[in-house]
Tab-separated table of C-alpha atoms in Angstrom:
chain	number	residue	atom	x	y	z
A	884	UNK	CA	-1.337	-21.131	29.252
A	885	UNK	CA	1.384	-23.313	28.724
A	886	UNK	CA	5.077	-22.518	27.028
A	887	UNK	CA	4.118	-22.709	23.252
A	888	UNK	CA	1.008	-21.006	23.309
A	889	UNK	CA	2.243	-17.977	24.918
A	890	UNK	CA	4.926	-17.371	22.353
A	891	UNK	CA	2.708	-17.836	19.455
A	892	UNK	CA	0.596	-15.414	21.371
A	893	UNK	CA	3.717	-13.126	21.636
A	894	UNK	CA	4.244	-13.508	17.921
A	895	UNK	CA	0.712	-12.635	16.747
A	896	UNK	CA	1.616	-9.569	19.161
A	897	UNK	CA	4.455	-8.530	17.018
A	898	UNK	CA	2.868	-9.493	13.583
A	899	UNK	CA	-0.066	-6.782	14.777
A	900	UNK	CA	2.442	-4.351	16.075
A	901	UNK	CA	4.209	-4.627	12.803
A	902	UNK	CA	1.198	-3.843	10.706
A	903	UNK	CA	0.705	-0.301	12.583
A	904	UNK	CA	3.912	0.483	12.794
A	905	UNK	CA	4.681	-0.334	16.194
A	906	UNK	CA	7.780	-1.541	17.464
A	907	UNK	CA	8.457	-1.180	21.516
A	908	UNK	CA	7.436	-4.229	22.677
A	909	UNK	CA	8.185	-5.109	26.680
A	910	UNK	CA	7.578	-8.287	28.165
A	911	UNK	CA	6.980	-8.856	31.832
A	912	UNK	CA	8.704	-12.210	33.468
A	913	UNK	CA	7.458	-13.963	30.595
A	914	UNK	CA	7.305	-17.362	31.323
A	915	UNK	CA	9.872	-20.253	30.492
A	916	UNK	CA	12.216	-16.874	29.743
A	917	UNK	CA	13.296	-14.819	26.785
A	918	UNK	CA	13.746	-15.389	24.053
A	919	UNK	CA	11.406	-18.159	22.845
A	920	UNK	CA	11.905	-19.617	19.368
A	921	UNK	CA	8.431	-20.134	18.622
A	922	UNK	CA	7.488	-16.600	18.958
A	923	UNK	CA	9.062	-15.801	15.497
A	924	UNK	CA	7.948	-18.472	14.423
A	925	UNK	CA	4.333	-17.071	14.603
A	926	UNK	CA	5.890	-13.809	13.772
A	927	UNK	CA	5.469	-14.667	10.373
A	928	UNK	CA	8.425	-12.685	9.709
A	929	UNK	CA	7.711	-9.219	11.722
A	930	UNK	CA	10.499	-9.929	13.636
A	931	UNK	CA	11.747	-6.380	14.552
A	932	UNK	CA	9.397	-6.103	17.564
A	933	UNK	CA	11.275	-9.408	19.003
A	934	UNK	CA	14.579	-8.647	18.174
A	935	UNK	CA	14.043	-5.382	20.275
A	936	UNK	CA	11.660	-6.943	22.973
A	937	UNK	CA	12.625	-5.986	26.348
A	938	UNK	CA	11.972	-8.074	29.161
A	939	UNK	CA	11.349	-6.582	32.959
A	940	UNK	CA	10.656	-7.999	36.079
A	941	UNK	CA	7.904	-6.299	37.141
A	942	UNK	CA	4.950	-3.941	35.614
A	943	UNK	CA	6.565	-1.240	37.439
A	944	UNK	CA	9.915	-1.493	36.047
A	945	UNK	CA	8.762	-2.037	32.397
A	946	UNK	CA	6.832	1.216	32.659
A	947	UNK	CA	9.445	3.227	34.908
A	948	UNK	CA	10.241	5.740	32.054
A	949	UNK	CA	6.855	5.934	30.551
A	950	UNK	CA	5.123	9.404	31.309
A	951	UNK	CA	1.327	8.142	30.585
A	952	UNK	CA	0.117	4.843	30.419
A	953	UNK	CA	-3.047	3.013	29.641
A	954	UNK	CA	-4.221	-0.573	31.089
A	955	UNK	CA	-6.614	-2.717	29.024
A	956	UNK	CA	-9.152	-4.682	30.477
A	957	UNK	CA	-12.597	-6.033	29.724
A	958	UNK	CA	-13.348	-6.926	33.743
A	959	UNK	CA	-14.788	-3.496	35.874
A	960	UNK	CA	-12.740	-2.911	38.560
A	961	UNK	CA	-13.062	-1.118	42.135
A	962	UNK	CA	-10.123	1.278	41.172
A	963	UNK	CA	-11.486	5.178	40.228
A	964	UNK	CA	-9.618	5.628	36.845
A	965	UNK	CA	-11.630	6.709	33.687
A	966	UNK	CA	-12.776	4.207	31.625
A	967	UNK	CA	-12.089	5.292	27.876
A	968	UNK	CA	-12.525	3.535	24.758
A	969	UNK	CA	-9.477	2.276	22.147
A	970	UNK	CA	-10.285	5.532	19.872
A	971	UNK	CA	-10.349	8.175	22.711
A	972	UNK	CA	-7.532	6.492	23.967
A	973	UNK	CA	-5.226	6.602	20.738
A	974	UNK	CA	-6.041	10.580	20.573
A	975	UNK	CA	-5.100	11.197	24.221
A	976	UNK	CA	-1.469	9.146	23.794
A	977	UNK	CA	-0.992	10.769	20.467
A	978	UNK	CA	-1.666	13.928	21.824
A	979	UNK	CA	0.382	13.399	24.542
A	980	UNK	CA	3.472	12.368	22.021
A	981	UNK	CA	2.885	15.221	20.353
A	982	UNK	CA	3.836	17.213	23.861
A	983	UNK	CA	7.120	15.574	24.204
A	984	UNK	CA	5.418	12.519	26.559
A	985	UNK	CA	6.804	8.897	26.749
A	986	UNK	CA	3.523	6.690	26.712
A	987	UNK	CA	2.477	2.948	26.429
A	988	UNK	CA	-0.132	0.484	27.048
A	989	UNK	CA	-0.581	-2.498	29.344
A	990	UNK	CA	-1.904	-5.245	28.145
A	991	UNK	CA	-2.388	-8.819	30.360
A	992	UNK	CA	-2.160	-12.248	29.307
A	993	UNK	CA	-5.494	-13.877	27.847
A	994	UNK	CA	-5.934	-16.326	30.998
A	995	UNK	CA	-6.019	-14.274	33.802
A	996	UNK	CA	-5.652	-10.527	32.537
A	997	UNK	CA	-4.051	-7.836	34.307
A	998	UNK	CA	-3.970	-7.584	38.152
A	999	UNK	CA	-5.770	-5.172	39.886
A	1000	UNK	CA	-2.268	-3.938	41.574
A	1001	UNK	CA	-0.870	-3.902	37.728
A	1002	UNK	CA	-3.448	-1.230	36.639
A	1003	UNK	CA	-3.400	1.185	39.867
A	1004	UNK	CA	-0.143	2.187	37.837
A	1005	UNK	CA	-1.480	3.449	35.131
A	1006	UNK	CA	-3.371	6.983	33.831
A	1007	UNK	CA	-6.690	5.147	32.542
A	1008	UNK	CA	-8.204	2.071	31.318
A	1009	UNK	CA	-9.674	1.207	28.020
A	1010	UNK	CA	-12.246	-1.474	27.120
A	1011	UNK	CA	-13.444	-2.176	23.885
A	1012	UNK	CA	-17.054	-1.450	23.348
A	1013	UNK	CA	-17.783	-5.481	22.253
A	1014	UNK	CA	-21.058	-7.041	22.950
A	1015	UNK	CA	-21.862	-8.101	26.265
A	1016	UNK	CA	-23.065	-11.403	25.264
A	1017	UNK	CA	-19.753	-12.378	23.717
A	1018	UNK	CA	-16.760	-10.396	25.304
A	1019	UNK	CA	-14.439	-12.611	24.763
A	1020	UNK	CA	-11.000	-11.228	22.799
A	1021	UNK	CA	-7.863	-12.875	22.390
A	1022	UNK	CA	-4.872	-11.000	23.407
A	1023	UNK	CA	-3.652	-10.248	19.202
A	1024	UNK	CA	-7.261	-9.107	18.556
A	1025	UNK	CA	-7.266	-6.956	21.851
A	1026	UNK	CA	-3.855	-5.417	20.667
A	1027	UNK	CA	-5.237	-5.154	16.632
A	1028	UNK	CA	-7.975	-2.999	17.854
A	1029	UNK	CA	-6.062	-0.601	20.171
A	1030	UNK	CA	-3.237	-0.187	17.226
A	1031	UNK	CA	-5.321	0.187	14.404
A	1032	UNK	CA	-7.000	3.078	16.523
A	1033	UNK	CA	-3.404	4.804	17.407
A	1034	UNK	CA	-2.548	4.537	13.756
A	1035	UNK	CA	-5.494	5.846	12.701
A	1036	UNK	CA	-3.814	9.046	14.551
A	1037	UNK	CA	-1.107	9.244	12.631
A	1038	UNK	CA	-2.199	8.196	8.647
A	1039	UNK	CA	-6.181	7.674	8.216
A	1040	UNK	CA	-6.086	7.619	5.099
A	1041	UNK	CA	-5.887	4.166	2.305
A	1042	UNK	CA	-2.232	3.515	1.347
A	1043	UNK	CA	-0.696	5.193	-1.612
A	1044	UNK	CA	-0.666	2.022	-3.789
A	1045	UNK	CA	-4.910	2.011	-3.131
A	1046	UNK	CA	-4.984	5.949	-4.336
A	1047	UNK	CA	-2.735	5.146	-7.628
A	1048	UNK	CA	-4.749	5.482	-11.292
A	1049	UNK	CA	-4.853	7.733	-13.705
A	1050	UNK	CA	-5.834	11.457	-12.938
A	1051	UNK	CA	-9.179	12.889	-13.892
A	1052	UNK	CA	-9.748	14.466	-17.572
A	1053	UNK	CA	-8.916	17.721	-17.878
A	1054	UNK	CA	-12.097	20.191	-18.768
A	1055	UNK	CA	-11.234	19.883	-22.600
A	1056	UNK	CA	-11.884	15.513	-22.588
A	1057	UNK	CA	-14.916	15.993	-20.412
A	1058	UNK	CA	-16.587	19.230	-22.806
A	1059	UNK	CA	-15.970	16.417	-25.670
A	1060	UNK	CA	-18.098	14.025	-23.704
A	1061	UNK	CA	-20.841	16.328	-22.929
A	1062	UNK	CA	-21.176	17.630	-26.502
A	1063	UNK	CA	-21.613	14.323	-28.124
A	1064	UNK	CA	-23.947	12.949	-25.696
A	1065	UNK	CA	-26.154	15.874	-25.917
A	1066	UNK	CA	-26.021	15.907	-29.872
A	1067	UNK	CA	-27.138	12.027	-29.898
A	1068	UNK	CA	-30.047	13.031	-26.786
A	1069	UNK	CA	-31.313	15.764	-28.999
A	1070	UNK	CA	-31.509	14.033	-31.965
A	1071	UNK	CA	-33.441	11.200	-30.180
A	1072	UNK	CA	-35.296	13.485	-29.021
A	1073	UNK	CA	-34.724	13.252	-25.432
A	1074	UNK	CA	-35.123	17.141	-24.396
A	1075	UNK	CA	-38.242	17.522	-23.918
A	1076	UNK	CA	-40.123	20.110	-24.118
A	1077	UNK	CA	-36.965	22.635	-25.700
A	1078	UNK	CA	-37.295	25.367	-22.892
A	1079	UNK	CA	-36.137	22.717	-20.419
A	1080	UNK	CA	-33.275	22.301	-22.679
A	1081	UNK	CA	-30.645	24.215	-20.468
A	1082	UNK	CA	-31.584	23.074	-16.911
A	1083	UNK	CA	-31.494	19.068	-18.227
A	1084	UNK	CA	-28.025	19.537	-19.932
A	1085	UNK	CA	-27.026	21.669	-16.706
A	1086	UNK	CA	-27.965	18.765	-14.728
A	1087	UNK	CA	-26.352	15.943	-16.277
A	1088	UNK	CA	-23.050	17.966	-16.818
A	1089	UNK	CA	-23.351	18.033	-13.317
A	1090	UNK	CA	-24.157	14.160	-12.578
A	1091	UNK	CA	-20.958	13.368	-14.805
A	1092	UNK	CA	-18.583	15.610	-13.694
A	1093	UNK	CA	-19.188	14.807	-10.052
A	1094	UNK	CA	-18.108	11.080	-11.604
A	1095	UNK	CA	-14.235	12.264	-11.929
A	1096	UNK	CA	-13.521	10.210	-15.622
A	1097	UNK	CA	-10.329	9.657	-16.156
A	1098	UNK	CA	-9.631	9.868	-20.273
A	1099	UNK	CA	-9.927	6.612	-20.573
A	1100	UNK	CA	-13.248	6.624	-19.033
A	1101	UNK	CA	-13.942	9.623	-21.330
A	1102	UNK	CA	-13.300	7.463	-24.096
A	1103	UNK	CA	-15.129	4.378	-23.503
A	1104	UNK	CA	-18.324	6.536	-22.817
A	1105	UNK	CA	-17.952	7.975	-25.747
A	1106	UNK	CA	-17.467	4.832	-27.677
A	1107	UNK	CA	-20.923	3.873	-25.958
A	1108	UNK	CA	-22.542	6.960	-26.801
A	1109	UNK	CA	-21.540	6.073	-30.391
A	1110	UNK	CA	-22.637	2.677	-30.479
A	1111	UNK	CA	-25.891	3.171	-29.480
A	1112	UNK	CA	-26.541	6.182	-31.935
A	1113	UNK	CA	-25.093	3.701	-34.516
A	1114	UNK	CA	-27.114	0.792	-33.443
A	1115	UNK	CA	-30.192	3.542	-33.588
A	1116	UNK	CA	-29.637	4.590	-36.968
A	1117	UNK	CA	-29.386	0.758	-37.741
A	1118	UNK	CA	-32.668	0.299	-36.508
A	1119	UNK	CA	-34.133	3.221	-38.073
A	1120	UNK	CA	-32.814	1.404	-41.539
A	1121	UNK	CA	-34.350	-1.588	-40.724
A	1122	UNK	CA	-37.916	-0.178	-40.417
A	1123	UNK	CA	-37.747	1.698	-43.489
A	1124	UNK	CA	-36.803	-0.950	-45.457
A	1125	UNK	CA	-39.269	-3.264	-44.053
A	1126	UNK	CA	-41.827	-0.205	-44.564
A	1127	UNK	CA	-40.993	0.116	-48.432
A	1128	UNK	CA	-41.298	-3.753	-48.493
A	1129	UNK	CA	-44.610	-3.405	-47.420
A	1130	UNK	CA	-45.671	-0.653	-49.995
């Protein structure tokens, strides 16, 4: 991999890291040295994992204070470590964290991957659970997966601005809605036969509430429900006209 590839690679790095809220990024020897313009260039302005890059000699140095770490790799290897996968991995090193434990994981560059001498330091690996016909990751995608799995540890749930809107109707809005609907069913005629009455207007007081409405929502249904009750009566005028036309 030559000079500019391997800092756009380092940038994509950071851009992921940046999007789950990660920021401890160590480099080993990187080649052509540190730091490399290019790499925030392809930041695409997450440039907070660069500016605080660290760069070691050696695996072993750059994980000398960790307490637990996990190597990636998609190549099996004679070494007896456990082989997890990026989700049981983000729940052990969170888990760990939440004891008080330094932790970090290795990742190699896309060529060659890590060496086998590299990964005898570490805990564990993890592999992604890809096809086997296709197993081929780039190093950002490699990192996307294993940090969208360790954030999913700490918020897995949507953002706030994706749970903003209007809160539901209270039980006042939504007895309005019922009411009216049931009036306009009953005078079409839709509860049928009367002693099944109670369990049909239990059941779509049910189907509706489950729905949430917000008042708005409440409104606009019932501006449907009158509508159609208007377009029925409508309707209804139509055919009696046409029927004392005919007599």
């Amino acid at each position: 991999m030559n000079a500019p590839q391997l800092a756009e690679n380092i940038g994509a790095v950071a851009r992921v890291m940046a999007n789950f809220g990660l920021a401890d990024l160590r480099l080993v020897n990187p080649r052509d040295g540190w730091p490399q313009e290019r790499a925030w260039a392809s930041a695409s302005g997450a440039d907070w994992p660069l500016n605080a890059a660290r760069v070691y000699p050696d695996v072993a140095s750059a994980i000398a204070d960790l307490q637990l770490v996990y190597a990636t790799t998609a190549r099996p290897r004679e070494l007896q470590l456990p082989v997890i996968t990026p989700r049981v991995a983000a729940a052990q090193l969170a888990e760990a964290v939440a004891e008080g434990q330094r932790v970090g994981m290795l990742f190699g560059g896309e060529r060659a991957g890590l060496e086998t001498q590299d990964i005898a330091l570490c805990q564990a690996v993890v592999t992604i659970p890809i096809d086997p016909r296709f197993h081929s990751l780039n190093l950002a995608q490699a990192v996307a997966i294993n940090a969208y799995e360790w954030r999913t540890t700490e918020a897995d749930a949507p953002p706030p601005k994706f749970r903003e809107g209007a809160p539901p109707a209270d039980g006042a809005a939504l007895m309005g809605l019922y009411e009216h609907l049931e009036r306009e069913l009953e005078t079409a005629g839709f509860f049928h036969p009367p002693e099944k009455t109670p369990s049909m207007v239990q059941n779509l007081r049910s189907a509706l509430g489950r729905a949430r409405f917000t008042d708005q929502e409440v409104r606009t249904l019932r501006g449907v429900v009158t509508a159609l009750s208007r377009g029925r009566g409508k309707v209804l005028e139509k055919l009696a006209r046409k029927k004392e036309a005919g007599e």
